[in-house]
CSV table of C-alpha atoms and ligand atoms in Angstrom, one decimal:
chain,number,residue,atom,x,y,z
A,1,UNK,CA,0.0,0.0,0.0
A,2,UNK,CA,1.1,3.5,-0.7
A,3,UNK,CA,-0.6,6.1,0.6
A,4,UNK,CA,0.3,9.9,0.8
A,5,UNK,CA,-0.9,12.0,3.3
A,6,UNK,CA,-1.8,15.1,2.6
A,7,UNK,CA,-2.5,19.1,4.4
A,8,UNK,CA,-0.9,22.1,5.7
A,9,UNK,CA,1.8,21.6,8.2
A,10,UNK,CA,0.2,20.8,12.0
A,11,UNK,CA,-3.0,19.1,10.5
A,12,UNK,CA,-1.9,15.7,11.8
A,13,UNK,CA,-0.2,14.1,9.0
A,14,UNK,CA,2.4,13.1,11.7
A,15,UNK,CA,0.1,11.4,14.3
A,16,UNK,CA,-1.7,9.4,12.2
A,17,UNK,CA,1.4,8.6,10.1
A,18,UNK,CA,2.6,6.7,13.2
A,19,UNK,CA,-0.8,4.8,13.8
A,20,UNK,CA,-0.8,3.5,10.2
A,21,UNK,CA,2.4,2.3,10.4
A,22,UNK,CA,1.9,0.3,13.3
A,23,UNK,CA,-1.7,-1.0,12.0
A,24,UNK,CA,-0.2,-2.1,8.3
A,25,UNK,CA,3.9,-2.5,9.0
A,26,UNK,CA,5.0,-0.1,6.6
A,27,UNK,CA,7.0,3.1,6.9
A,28,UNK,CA,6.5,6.4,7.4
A,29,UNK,CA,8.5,8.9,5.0
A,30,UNK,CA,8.6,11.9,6.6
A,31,UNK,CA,10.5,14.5,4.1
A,32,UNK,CA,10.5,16.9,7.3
A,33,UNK,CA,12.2,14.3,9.5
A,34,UNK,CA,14.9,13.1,6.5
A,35,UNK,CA,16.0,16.5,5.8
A,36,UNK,CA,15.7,17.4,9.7
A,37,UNK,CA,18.4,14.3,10.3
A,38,UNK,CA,20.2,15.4,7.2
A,39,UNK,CA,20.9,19.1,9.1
A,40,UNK,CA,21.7,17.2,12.2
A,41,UNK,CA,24.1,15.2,10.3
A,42,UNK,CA,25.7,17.7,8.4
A,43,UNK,CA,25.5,16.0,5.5
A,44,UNK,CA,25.3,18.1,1.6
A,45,UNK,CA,21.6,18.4,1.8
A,46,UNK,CA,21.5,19.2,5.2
A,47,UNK,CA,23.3,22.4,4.6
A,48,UNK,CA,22.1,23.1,1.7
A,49,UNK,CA,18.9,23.1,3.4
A,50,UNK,CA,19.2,24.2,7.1
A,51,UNK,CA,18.6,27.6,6.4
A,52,UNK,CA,15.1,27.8,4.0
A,53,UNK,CA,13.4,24.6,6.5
A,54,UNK,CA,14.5,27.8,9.5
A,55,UNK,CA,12.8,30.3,7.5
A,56,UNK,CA,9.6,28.0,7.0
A,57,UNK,CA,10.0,27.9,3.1
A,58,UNK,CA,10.7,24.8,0.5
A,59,UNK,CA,13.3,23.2,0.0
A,60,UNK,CA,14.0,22.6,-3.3
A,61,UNK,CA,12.3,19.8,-5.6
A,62,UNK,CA,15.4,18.3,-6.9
A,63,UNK,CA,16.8,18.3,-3.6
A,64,UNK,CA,13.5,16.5,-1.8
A,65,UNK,CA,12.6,14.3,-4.9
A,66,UNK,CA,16.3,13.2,-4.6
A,67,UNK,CA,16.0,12.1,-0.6
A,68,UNK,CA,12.6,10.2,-1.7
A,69,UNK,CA,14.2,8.7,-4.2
A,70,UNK,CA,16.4,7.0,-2.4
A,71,UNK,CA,14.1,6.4,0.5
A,72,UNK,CA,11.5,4.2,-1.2
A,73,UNK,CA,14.9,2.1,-2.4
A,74,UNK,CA,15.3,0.6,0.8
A,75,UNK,CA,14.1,-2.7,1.7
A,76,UNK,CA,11.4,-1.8,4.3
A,77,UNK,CA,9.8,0.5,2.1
A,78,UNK,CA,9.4,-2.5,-0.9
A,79,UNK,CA,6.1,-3.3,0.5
A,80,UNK,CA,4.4,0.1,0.8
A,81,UNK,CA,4.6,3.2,2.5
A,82,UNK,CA,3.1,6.4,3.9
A,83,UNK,CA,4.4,9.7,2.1
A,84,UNK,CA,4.0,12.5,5.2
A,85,UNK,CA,5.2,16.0,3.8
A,86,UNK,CA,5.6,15.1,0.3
A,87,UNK,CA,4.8,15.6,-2.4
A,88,UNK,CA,4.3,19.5,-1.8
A,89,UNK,CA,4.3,20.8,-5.0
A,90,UNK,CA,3.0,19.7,-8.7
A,91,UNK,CA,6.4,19.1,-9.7
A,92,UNK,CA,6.9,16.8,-7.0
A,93,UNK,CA,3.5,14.7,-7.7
A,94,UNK,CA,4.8,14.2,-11.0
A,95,UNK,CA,8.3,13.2,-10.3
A,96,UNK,CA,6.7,10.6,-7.5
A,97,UNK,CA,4.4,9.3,-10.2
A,98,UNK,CA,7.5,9.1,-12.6
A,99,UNK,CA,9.8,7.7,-10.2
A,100,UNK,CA,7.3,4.7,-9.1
A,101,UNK,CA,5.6,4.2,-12.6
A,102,UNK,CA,9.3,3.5,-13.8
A,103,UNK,CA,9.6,0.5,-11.0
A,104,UNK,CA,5.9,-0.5,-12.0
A,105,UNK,CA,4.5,1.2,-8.9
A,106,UNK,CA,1.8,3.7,-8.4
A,107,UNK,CA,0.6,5.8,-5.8
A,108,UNK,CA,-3.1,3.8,-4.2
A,109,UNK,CA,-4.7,6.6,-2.5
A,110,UNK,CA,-4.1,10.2,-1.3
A,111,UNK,CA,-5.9,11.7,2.1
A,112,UNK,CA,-6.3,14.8,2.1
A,113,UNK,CA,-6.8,16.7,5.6
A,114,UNK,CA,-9.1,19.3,5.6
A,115,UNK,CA,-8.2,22.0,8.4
A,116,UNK,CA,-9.2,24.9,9.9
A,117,UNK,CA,-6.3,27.4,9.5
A,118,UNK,CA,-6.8,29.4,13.1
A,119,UNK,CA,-7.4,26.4,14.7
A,120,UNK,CA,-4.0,25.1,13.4
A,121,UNK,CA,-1.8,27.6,14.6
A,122,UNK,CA,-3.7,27.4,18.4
A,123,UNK,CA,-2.3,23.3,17.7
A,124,UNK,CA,1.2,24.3,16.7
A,125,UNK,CA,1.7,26.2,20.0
A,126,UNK,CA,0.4,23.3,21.9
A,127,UNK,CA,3.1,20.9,20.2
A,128,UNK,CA,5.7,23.7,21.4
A,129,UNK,CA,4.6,23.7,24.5
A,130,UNK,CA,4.3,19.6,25.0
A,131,UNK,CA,7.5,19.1,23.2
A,132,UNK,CA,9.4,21.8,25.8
A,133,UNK,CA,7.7,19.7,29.0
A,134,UNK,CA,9.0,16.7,27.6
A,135,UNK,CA,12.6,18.9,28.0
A,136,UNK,CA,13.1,18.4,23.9
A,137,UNK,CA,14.4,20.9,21.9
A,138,UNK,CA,11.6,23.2,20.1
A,139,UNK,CA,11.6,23.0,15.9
A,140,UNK,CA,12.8,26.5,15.1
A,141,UNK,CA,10.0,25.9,12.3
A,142,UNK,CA,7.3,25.5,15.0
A,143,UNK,CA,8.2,29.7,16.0
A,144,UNK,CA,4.4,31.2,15.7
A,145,UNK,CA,5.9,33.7,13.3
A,146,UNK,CA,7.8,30.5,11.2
A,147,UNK,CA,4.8,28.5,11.4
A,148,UNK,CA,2.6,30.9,9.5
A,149,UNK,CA,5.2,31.2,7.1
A,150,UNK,CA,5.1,27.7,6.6
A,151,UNK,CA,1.2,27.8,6.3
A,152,UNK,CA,1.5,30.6,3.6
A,153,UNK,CA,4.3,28.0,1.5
A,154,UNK,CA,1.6,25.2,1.7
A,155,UNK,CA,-1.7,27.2,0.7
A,156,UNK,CA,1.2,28.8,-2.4
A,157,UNK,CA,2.5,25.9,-3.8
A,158,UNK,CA,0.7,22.5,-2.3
A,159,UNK,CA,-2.7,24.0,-2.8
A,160,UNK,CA,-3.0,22.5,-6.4
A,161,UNK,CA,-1.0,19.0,-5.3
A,162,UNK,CA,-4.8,18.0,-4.3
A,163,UNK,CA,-6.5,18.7,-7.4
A,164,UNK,CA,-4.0,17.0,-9.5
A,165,UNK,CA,-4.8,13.3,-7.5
A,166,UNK,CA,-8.3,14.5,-7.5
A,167,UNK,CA,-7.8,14.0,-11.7
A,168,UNK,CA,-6.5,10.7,-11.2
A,169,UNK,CA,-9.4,9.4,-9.1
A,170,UNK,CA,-7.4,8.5,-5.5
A,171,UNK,CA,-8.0,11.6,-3.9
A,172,UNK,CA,-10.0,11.1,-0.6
A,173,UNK,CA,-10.6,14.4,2.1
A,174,UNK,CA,-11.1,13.8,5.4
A,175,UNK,CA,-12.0,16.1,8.4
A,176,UNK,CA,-8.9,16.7,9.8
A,177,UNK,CA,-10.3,18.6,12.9
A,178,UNK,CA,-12.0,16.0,14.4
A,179,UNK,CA,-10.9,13.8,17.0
A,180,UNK,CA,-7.6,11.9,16.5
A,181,UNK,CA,-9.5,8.5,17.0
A,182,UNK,CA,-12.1,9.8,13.9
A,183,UNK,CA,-9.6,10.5,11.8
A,184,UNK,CA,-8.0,6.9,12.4
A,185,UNK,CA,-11.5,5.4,12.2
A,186,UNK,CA,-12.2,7.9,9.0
A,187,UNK,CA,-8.6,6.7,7.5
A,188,UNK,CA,-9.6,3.1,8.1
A,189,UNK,CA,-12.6,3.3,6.1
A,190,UNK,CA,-11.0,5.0,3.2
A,191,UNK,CA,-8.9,2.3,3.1
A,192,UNK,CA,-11.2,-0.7,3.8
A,193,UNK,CA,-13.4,0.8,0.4
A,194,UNK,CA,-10.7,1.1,-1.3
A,195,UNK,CA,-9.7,-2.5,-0.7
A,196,UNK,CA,-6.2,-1.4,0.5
A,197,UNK,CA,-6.1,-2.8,3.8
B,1,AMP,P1,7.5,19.3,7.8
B,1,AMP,O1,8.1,18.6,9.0
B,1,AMP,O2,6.8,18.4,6.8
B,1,AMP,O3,6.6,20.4,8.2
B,1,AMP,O4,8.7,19.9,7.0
B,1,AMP,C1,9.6,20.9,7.6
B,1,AMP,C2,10.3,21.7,6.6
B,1,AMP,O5,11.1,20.8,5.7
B,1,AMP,C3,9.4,22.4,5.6
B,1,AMP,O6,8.9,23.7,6.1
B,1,AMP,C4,10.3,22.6,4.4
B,1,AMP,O7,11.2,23.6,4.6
B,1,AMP,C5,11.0,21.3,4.4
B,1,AMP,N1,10.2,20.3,3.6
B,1,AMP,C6,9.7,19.1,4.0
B,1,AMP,N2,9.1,18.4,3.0
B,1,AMP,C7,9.3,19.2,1.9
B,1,AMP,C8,8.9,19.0,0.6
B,1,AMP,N3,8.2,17.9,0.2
B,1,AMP,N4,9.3,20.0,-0.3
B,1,AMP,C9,10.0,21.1,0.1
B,1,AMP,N5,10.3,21.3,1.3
B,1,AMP,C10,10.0,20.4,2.3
């Protein structure tokens, strides 16, 4: 199964990511979390991306398609996986459908969460807050003024990343505002319809 999840940054991508990956046993790629470990490590694409992911804009596509790439190579991901984060532009979309078409793959289904904006930024804040009790370093991306920055990227470029699997008949929207356990349940069903589970 390979799914994407898609919606502005703080919608829950993340969160529900981690439940369908221990209901089905396949990964979560994360774009945010590769390119956050390729800063830590201080690898090429870390630097060259350290400083746009701190001012809450894109990284560039060659430089994301090029980490996804090589991600959905690896042996755990063979048997499906859960796209968080990408793709977030057209261009993207279309290199994923390249990239998997040429290994005979497609993408099965796209959920698309479907958010109130203000109530996203009142989330955001609450992640801060729950990530600093835990004692764990804050995202620098997570910064209230960062964060809307980040929300004015994804209603700019990932906007029309819906539409375009909306054409190819896999797009499914979901409330992303209600409950955590409705969205799971929500997911599920997609899923179960779709005969993907
Ligand atoms: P996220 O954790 O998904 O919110 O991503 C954090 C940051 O990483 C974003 O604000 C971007 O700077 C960068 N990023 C993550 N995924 C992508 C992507 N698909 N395209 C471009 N930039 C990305």
């Amino acid at each position: 199964m390979r799914l994407i999840l898609l919606g502005p940054p703080g919608a829950g991508k993340g969160t529900q990511a981690q439940r369908l990956i221990e209901r089905y046993g396949i990964p979560q790629l994360s774009t945010g979390d590769m390119l956050r470990a390729a800063v830590a490590a201080g690898t090429d694409v870390g630097k060259r991306a350290q400083a746009v992911m701190d001012a809450g804009e894109l990284v560039s596509d060659e430089i994301v398609v090029g980490i996804v790439d090589e991600r959905i190579e690896e042996p755990d991901a063979k048997k499906g996986f859960v796209l968080d984060g990408f793709p977030r532009t057209v261009p993207q979309a279309d290199a994923l459908e390249k990239m998997l078409s040429e290994k005979g793959l497609k993408v099965d289904a796209v959920i698309e969460f479907q958010v109130d904006e203000k109530v996203l930024v009142g989330r955001i804040e609450k992640r801060a807050a729950e990530t600093a009790a835990k004692g764990l370093p804050i995202r620098k991306d997570d910064k209230p003024e960062v964060f809307l920055r980040r929300l004015e990227e994804f209603k700019a470029a990932t906007t029309a990343v819906g539409p375009y699997y909306r054409e190819r008949g896999i797009l499914h929207s979901i409330d992303g505002m209600a409950p955590i356990d409705e969205v799971t349940r929500r997911i599920e069903e997609i899923l179960t319809a779709a005969a993907l589970d």
